mmCIF file of C-alpha atoms in Angstrom:
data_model
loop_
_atom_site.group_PDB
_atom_site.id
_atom_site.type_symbol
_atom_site.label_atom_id
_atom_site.label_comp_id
_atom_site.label_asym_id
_atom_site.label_seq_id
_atom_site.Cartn_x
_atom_site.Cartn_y
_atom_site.Cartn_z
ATOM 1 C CA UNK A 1 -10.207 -20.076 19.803
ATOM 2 C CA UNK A 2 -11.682 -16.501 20.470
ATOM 3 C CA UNK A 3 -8.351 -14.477 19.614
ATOM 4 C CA UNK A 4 -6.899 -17.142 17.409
ATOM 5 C CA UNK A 5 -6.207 -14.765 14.671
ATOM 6 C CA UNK A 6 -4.895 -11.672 16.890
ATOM 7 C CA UNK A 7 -2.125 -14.158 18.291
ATOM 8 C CA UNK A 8 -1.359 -15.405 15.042
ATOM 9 C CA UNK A 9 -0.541 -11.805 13.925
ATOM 10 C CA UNK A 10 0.999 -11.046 16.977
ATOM 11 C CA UNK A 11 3.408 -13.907 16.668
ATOM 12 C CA UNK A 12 4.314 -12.832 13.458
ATOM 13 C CA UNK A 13 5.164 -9.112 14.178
ATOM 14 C CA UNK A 14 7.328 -10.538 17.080
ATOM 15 C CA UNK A 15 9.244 -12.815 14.365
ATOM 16 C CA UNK A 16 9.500 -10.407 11.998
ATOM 17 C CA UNK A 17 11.295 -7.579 14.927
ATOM 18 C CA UNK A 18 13.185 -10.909 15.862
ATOM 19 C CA UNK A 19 14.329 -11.299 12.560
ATOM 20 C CA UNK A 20 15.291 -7.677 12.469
ATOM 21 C CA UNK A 21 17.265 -7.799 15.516
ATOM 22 C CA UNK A 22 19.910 -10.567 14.566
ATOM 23 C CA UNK A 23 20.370 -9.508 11.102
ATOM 24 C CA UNK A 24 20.804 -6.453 12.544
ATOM 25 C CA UNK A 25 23.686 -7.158 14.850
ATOM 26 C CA UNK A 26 25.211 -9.589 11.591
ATOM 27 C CA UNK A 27 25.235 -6.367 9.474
ATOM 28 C CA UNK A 28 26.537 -3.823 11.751
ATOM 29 C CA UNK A 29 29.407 -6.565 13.112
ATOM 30 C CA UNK A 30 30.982 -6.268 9.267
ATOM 31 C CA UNK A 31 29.935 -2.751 8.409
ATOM 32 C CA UNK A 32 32.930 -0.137 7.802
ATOM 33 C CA UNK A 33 33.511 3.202 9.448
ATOM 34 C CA UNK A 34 30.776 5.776 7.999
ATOM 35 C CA UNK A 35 28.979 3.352 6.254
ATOM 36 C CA UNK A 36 24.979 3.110 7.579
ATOM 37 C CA UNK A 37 22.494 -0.423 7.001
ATOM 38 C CA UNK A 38 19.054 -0.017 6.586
ATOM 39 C CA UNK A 39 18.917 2.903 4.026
ATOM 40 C CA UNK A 40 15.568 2.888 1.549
ATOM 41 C CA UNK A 41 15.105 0.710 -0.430
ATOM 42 C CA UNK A 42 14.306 3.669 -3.543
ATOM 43 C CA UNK A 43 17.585 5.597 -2.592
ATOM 44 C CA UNK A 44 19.675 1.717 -3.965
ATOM 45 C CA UNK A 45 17.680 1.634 -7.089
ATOM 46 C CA UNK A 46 18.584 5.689 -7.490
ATOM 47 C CA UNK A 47 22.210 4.511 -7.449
ATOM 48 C CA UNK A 48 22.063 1.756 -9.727
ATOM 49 C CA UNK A 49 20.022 3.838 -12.417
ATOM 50 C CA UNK A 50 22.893 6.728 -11.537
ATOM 51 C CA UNK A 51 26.171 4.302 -11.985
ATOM 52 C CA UNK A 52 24.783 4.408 -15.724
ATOM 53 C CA UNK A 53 25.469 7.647 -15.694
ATOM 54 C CA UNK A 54 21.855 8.684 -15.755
ATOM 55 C CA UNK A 55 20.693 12.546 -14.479
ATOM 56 C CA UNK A 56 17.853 13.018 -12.928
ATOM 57 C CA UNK A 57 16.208 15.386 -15.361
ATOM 58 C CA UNK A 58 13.919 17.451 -12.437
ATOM 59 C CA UNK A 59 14.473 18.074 -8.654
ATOM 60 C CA UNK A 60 11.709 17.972 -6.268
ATOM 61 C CA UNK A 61 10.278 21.765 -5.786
ATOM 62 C CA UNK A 62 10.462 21.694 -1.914
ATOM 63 C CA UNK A 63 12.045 19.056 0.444
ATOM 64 C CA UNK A 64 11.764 18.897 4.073
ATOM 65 C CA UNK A 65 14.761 20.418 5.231
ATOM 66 C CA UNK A 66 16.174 18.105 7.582
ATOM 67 C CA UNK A 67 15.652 14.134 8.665
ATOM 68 C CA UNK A 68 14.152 15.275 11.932
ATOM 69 C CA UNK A 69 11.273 17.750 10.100
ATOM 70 C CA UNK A 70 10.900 14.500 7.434
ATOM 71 C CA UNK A 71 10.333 12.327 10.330
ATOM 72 C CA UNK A 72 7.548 14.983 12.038
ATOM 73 C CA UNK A 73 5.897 14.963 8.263
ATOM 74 C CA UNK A 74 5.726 11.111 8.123
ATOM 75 C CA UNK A 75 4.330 10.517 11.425
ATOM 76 C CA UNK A 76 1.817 13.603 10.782
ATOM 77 C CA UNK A 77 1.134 11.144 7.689
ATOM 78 C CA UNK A 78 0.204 8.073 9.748
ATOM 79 C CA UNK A 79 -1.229 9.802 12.707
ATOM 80 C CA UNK A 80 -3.914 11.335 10.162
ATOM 81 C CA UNK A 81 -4.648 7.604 8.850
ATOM 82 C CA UNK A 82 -4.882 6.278 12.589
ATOM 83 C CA UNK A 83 -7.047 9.214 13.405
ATOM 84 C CA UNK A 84 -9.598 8.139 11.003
ATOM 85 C CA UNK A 85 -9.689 4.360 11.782
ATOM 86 C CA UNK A 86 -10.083 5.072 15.119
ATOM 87 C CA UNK A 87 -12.729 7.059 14.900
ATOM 88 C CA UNK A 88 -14.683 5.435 12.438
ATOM 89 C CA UNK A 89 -13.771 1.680 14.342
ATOM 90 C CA UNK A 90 -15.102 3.491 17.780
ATOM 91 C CA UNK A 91 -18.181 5.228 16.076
ATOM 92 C CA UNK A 92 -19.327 1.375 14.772
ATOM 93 C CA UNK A 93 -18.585 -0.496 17.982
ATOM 94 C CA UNK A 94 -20.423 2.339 19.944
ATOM 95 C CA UNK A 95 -23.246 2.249 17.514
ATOM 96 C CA UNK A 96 -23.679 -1.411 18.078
ATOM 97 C CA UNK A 97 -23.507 -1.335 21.528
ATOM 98 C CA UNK A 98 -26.480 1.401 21.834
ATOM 99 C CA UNK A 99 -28.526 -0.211 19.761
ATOM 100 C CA UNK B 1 9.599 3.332 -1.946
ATOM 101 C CA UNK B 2 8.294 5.099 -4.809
ATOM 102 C CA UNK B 3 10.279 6.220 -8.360
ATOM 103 C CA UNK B 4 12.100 9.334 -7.283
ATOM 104 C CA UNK B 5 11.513 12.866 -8.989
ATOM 105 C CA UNK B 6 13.173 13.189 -12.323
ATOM 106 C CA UNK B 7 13.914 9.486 -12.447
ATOM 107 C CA UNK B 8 11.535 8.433 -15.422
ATOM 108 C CA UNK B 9 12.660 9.810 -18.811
ATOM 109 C CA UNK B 10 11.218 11.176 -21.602
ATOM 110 C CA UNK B 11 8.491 9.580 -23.071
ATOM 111 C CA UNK B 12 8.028 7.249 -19.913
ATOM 112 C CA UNK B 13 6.810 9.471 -17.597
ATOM 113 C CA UNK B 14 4.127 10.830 -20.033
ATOM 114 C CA UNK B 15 3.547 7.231 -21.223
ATOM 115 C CA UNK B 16 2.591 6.236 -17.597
ATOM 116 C CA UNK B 17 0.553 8.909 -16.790
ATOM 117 C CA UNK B 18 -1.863 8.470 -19.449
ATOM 118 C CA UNK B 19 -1.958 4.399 -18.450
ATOM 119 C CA UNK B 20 -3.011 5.961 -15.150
ATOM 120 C CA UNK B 21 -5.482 8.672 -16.432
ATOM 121 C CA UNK B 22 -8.547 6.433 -17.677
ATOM 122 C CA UNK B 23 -8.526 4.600 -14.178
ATOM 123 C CA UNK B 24 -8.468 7.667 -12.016
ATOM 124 C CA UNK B 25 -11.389 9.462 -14.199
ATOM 125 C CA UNK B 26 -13.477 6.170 -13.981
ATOM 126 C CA UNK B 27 -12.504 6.112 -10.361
ATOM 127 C CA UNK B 28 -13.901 9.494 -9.939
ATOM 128 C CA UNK B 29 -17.441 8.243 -11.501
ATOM 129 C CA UNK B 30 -17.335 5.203 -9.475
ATOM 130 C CA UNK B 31 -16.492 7.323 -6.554
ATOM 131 C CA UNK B 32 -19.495 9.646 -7.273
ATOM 132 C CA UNK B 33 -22.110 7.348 -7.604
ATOM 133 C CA UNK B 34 -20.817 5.604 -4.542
ATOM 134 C CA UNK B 35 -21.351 8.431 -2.618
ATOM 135 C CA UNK B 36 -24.710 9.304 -3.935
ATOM 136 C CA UNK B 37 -26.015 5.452 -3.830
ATOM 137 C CA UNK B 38 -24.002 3.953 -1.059
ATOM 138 C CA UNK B 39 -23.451 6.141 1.537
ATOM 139 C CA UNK B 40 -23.422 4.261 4.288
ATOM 140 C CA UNK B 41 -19.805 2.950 2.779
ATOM 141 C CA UNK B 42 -18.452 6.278 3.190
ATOM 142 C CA UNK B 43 -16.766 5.620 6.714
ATOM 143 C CA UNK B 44 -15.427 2.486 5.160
ATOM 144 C CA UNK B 45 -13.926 3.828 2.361
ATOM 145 C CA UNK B 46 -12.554 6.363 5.221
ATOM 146 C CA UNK B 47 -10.819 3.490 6.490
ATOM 147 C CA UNK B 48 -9.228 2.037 2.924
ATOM 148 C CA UNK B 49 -7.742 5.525 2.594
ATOM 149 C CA UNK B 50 -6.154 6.282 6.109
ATOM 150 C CA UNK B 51 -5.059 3.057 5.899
ATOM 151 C CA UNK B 52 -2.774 3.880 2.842
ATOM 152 C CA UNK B 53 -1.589 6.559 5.077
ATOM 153 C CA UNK B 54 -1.136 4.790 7.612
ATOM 154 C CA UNK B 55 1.231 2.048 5.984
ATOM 155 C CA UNK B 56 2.853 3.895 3.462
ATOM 156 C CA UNK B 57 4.281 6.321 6.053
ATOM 157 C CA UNK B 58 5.706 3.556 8.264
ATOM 158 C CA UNK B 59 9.847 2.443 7.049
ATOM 159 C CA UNK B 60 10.185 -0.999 7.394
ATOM 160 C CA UNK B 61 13.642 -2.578 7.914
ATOM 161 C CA UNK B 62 13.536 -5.868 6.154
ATOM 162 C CA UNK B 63 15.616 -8.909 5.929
ATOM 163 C CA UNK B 64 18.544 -7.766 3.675
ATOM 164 C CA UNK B 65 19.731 -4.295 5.046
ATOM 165 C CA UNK B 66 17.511 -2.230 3.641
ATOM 166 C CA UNK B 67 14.106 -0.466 4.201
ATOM 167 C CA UNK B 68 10.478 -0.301 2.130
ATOM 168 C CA UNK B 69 7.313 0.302 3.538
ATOM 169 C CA UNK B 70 4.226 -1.614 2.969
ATOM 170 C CA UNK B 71 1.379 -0.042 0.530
ATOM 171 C CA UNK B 72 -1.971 -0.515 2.237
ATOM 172 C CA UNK B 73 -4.213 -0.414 -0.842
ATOM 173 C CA UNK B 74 -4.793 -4.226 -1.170
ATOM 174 C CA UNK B 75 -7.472 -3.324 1.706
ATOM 175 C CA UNK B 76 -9.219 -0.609 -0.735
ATOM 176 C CA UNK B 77 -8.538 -3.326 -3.840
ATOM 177 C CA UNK B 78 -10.730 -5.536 -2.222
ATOM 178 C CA UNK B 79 -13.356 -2.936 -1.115
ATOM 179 C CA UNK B 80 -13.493 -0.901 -3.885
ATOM 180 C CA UNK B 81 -12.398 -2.400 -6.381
ATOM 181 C CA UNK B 82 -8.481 -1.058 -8.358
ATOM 182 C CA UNK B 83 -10.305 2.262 -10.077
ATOM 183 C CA UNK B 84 -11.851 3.777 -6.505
ATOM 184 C CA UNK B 85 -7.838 2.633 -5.021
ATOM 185 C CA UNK B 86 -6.571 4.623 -7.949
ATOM 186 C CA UNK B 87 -8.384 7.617 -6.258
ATOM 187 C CA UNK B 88 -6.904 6.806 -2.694
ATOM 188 C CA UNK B 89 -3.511 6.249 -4.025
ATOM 189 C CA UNK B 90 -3.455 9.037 -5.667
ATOM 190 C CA UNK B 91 -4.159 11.341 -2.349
ATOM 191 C CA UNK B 92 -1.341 9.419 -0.857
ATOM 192 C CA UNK B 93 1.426 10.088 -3.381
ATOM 193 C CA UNK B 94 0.828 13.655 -3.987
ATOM 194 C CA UNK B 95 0.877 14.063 -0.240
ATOM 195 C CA UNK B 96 4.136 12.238 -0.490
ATOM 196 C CA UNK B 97 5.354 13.954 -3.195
ATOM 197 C CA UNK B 98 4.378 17.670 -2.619
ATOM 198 C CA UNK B 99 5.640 17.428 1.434
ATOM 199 C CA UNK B 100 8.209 14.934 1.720
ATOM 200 C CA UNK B 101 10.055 14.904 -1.860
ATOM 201 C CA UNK B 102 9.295 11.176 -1.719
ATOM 202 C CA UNK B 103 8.069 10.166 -5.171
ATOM 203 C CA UNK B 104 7.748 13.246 -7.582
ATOM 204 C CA UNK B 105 5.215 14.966 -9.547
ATOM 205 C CA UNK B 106 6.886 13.863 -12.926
ATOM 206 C CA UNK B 107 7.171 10.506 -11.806
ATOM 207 C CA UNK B 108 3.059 10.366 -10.079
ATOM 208 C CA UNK B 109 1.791 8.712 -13.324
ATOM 209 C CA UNK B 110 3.943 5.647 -12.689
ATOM 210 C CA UNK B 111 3.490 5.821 -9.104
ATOM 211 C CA UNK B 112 -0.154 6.032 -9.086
ATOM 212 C CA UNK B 113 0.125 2.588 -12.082
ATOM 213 C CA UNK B 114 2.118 0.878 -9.406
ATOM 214 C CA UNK B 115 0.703 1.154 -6.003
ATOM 215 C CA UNK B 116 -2.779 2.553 -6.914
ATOM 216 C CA UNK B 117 -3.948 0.374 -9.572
ATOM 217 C CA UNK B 118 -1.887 -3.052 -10.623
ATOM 218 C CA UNK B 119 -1.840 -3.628 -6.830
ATOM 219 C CA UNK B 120 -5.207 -3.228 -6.058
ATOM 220 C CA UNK B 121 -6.319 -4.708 -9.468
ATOM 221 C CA UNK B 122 -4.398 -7.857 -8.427
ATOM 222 C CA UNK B 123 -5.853 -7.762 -4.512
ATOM 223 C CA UNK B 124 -9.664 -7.580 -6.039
ATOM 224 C CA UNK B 125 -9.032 -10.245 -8.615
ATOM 225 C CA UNK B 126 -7.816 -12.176 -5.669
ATOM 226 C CA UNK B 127 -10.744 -11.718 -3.505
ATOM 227 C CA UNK B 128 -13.174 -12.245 -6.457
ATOM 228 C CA UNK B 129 -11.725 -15.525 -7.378
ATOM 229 C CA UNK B 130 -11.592 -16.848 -3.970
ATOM 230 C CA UNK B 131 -14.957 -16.273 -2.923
ATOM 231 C CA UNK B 132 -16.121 -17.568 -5.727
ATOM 232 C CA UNK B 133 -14.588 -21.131 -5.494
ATOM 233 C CA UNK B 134 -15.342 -20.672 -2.148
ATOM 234 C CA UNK B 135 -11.798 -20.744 -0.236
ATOM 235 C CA UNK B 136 -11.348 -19.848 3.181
ATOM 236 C CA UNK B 137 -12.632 -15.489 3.079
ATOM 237 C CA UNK B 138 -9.125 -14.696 5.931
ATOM 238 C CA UNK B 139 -7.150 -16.635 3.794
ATOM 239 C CA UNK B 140 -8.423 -14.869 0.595
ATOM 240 C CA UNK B 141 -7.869 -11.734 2.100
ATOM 241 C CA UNK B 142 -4.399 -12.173 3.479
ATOM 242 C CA UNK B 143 -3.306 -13.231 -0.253
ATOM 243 C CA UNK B 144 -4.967 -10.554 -1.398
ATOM 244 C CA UNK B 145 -3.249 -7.917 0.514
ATOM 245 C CA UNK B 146 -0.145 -9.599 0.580
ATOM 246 C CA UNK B 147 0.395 -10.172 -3.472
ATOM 247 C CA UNK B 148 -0.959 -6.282 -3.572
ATOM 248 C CA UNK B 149 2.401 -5.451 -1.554
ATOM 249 C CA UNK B 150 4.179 -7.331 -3.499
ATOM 250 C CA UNK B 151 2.817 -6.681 -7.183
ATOM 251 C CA UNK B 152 3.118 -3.217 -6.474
ATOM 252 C CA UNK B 153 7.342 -3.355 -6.649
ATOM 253 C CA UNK B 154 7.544 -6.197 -8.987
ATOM 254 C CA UNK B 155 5.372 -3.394 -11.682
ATOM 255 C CA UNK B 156 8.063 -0.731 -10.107
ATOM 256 C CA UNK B 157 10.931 -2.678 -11.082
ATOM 257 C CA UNK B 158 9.155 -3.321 -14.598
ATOM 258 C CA UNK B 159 8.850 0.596 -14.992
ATOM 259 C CA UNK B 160 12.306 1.207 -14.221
ATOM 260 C CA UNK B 161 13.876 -1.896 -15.928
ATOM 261 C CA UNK B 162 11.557 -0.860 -19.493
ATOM 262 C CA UNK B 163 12.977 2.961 -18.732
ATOM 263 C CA UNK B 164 16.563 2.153 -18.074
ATOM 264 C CA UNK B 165 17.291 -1.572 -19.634
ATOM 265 C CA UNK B 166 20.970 -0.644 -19.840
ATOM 266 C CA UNK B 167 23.544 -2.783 -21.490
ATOM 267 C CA UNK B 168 22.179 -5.527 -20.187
ATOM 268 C CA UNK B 169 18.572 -5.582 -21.504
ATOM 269 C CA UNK B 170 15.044 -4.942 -20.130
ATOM 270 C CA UNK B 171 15.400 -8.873 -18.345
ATOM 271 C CA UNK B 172 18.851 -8.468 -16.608
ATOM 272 C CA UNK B 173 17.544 -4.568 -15.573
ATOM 273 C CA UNK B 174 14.244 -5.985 -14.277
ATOM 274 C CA UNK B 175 16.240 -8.336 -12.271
ATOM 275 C CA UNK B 176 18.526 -6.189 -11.097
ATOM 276 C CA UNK B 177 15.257 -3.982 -9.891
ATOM 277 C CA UNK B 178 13.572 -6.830 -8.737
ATOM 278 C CA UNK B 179 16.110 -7.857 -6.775
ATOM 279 C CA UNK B 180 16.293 -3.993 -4.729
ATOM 280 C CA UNK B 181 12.452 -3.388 -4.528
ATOM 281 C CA UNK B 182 10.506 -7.225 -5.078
ATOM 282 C CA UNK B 183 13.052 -9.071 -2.617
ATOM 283 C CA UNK B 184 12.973 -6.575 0.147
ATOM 284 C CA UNK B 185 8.968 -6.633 -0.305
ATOM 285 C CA UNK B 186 8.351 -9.981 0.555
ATOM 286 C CA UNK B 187 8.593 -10.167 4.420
ATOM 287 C CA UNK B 188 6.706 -6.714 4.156
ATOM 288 C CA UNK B 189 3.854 -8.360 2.188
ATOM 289 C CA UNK B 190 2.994 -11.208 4.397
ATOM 290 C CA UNK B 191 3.267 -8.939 7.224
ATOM 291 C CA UNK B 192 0.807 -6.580 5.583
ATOM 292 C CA UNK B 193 -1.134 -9.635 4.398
ATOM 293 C CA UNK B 194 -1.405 -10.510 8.040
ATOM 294 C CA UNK B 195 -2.597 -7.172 9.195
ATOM 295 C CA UNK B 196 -5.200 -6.308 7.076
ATOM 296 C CA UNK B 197 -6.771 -9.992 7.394
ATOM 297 C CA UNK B 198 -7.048 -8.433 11.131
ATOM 298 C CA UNK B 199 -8.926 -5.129 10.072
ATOM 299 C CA UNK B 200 -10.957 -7.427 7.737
ATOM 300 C CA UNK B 201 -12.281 -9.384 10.482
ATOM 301 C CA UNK B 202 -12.876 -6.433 12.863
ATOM 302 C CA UNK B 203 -15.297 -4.973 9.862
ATOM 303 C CA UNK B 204 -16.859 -8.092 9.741
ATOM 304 C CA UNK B 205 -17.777 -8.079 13.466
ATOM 305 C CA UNK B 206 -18.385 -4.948 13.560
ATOM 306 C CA UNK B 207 -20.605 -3.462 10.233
ATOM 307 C CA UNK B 208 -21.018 -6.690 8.275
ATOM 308 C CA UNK B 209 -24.023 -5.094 6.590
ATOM 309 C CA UNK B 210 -21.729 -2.442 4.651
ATOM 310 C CA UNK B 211 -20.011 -5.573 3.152
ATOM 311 C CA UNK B 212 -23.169 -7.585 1.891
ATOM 312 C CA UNK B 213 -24.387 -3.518 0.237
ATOM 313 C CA UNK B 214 -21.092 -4.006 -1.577
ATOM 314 C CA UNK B 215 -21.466 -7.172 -2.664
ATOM 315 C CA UNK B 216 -18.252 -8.750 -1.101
ATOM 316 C CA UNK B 217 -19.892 -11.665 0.956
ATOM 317 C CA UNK B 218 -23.043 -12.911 1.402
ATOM 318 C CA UNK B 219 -24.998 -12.934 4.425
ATOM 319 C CA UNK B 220 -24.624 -16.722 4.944
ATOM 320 C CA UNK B 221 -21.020 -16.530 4.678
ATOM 321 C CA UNK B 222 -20.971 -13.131 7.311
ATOM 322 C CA UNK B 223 -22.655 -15.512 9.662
ATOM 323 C CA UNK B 224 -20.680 -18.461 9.177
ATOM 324 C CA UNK B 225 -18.178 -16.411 10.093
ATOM 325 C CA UNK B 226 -19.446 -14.287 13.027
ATOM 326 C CA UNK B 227 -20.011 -17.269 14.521
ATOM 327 C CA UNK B 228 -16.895 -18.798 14.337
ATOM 328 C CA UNK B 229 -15.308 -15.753 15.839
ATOM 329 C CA UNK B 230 -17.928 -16.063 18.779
#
């Protein structure tokens, strides 16, 4: 099969967002008023290490001021990265096609 | 996810930067005489880089109410081998840590063990030992990429479990850590598995010749599988 391994993947993304989506409606069904799901993963293992009564001994020197200008810096972040592949992806299939 | 600024005590956070120091120096060498003998690999170690960007900027939800994001640098592990990743990493996490107070300059050394090198060192192992007994190169790759992921938080929760083991010891911490960070990996890591074995086969369609310079497959085996793709 040509695009055996592109519907394999594709499959799989669509199971994983499946996944997502009824675990989703599970945890939101039993969650309490002002409580939120789907937090990081880093910000849990913060609280553990701080219910020991551990300080964090240094702050970060700059953080982005709100969730929407964090969100504009992460996407900047992956837009860079797809930038690149893009280019360099379209630069080989264009060189192969010329010559 | 990385360890958060301020997070690693006294000595750990020196300790782990000077695990990490040898591999990013030789990484710089490699890196150098890469670019001077190799240079047609340039735009494909373009790729390994953005694609650390690419991944580690994207929150995943994952199966038990929390979110991670894959790592990316299983693809540069295989490449490149874990020293060159260590480079790539590295641009990553200070990125991460200078704009968007995720990860910390104290805490870079451990970060940069983590993702940049134990993952990568386990995704090129991987690759070395399946090609050599000759498994199935997609397959190879997805592992690979996939135990990369993975690896990555199961050394996190190590570095956090030796740094804080608590009252109930450096096992029952790890666990505890594993259980946060390793756990909420693993649908992550076979996704990430999954779409890397993609960009692996695109490369291989499209500048096979770059991965026969580097001495990842060998022109029988690009055929083989060129023309299975056909």
């Amino acid at each position: 099969m040509k695009h055996g391994m592109e519907i394999a993947v594709a499959a799989l993304i669509i199971v994983f967002a499946a996944v997502f989506l009824f675990q989703d409606a599970a945890i939101q069904a039993s969650l309490g008023d002002g409580e939120e799901a789907w937090g990081g993963a880093d910000g849990e293992a913060a609280d553990l290490i701080e219910a020991s009564g551990y300080e964090p001994w240094t702050e970060p020197f700059w953080a982005p001021p709100s969730g929407e200008i964090e969100s504009l810096l992460f996407a900047l972040q992956a837009a860079i990265g797809a930038v690149i592949i893009g280019y360099v992806f379209g630069y080989w299939q264009g060189s192969r096609k010329t010559a | 996810m990385h360890i958060m600024e301020g997070f690693l005590p006294s000595p750990w956070w020196q300790v782990w930067f000077l695990v990490s120091l040898p591999f990013i120096i030789i990484g710089l060498y490699q890196l150098n005489k890469l670019v001077q003998e190799k240079r047609e690999a340039l735009p494909l170690l373009a790729v390994a880089g953005a694609f650390v960007f690419v991944l580690s900027s994207l929150k995943l939800p994952s199966f038990n109410g929390s979110c991670s994001h894959p790592t990316g640098t299983g693809l540069g592990g295989v490449l490149f081998g874990p020293c060159i990743a260590a480079v790539l990493g590295l641009i990553v996490l200070v990125f991460q840590a200078v704009f968007l107070a995720h990860g910390g300059i104290t805490t870079l050394g451990a970060n940069v063990f983590s993702m940049g090198i134990a993952g990568p060192a386990v995704a090129y192992l991987i690759y070395k030992a399946g090609t050599r007994a000759g498994a199935n190169t997609y397959a190879t790759v997805f592992c690979a990429a996939a135990l990369a992921d993975l690896s990555t938080y199961v050394v996190t929760s190590v570095q956090l479990a030796l740094a804080f083991p608590g009252t109930a010891g450096f096992l029952g911490a790890f666990s505890a850590f594993a259980a946060i960070f390793a756990v909420t990996q693993v649908p992550l890591a076979i996704v990430e598995g999954a779409v890397i074995m993609l960009v692996f086969k695109y490369i291989v369609q499209l500048k096979p010749e770059i991965l026969t310079r580097l001495n990842l497959l060998s022109e029988s085996t690009v055929k083989k599988l060129q023309e299975a793709a056909a």
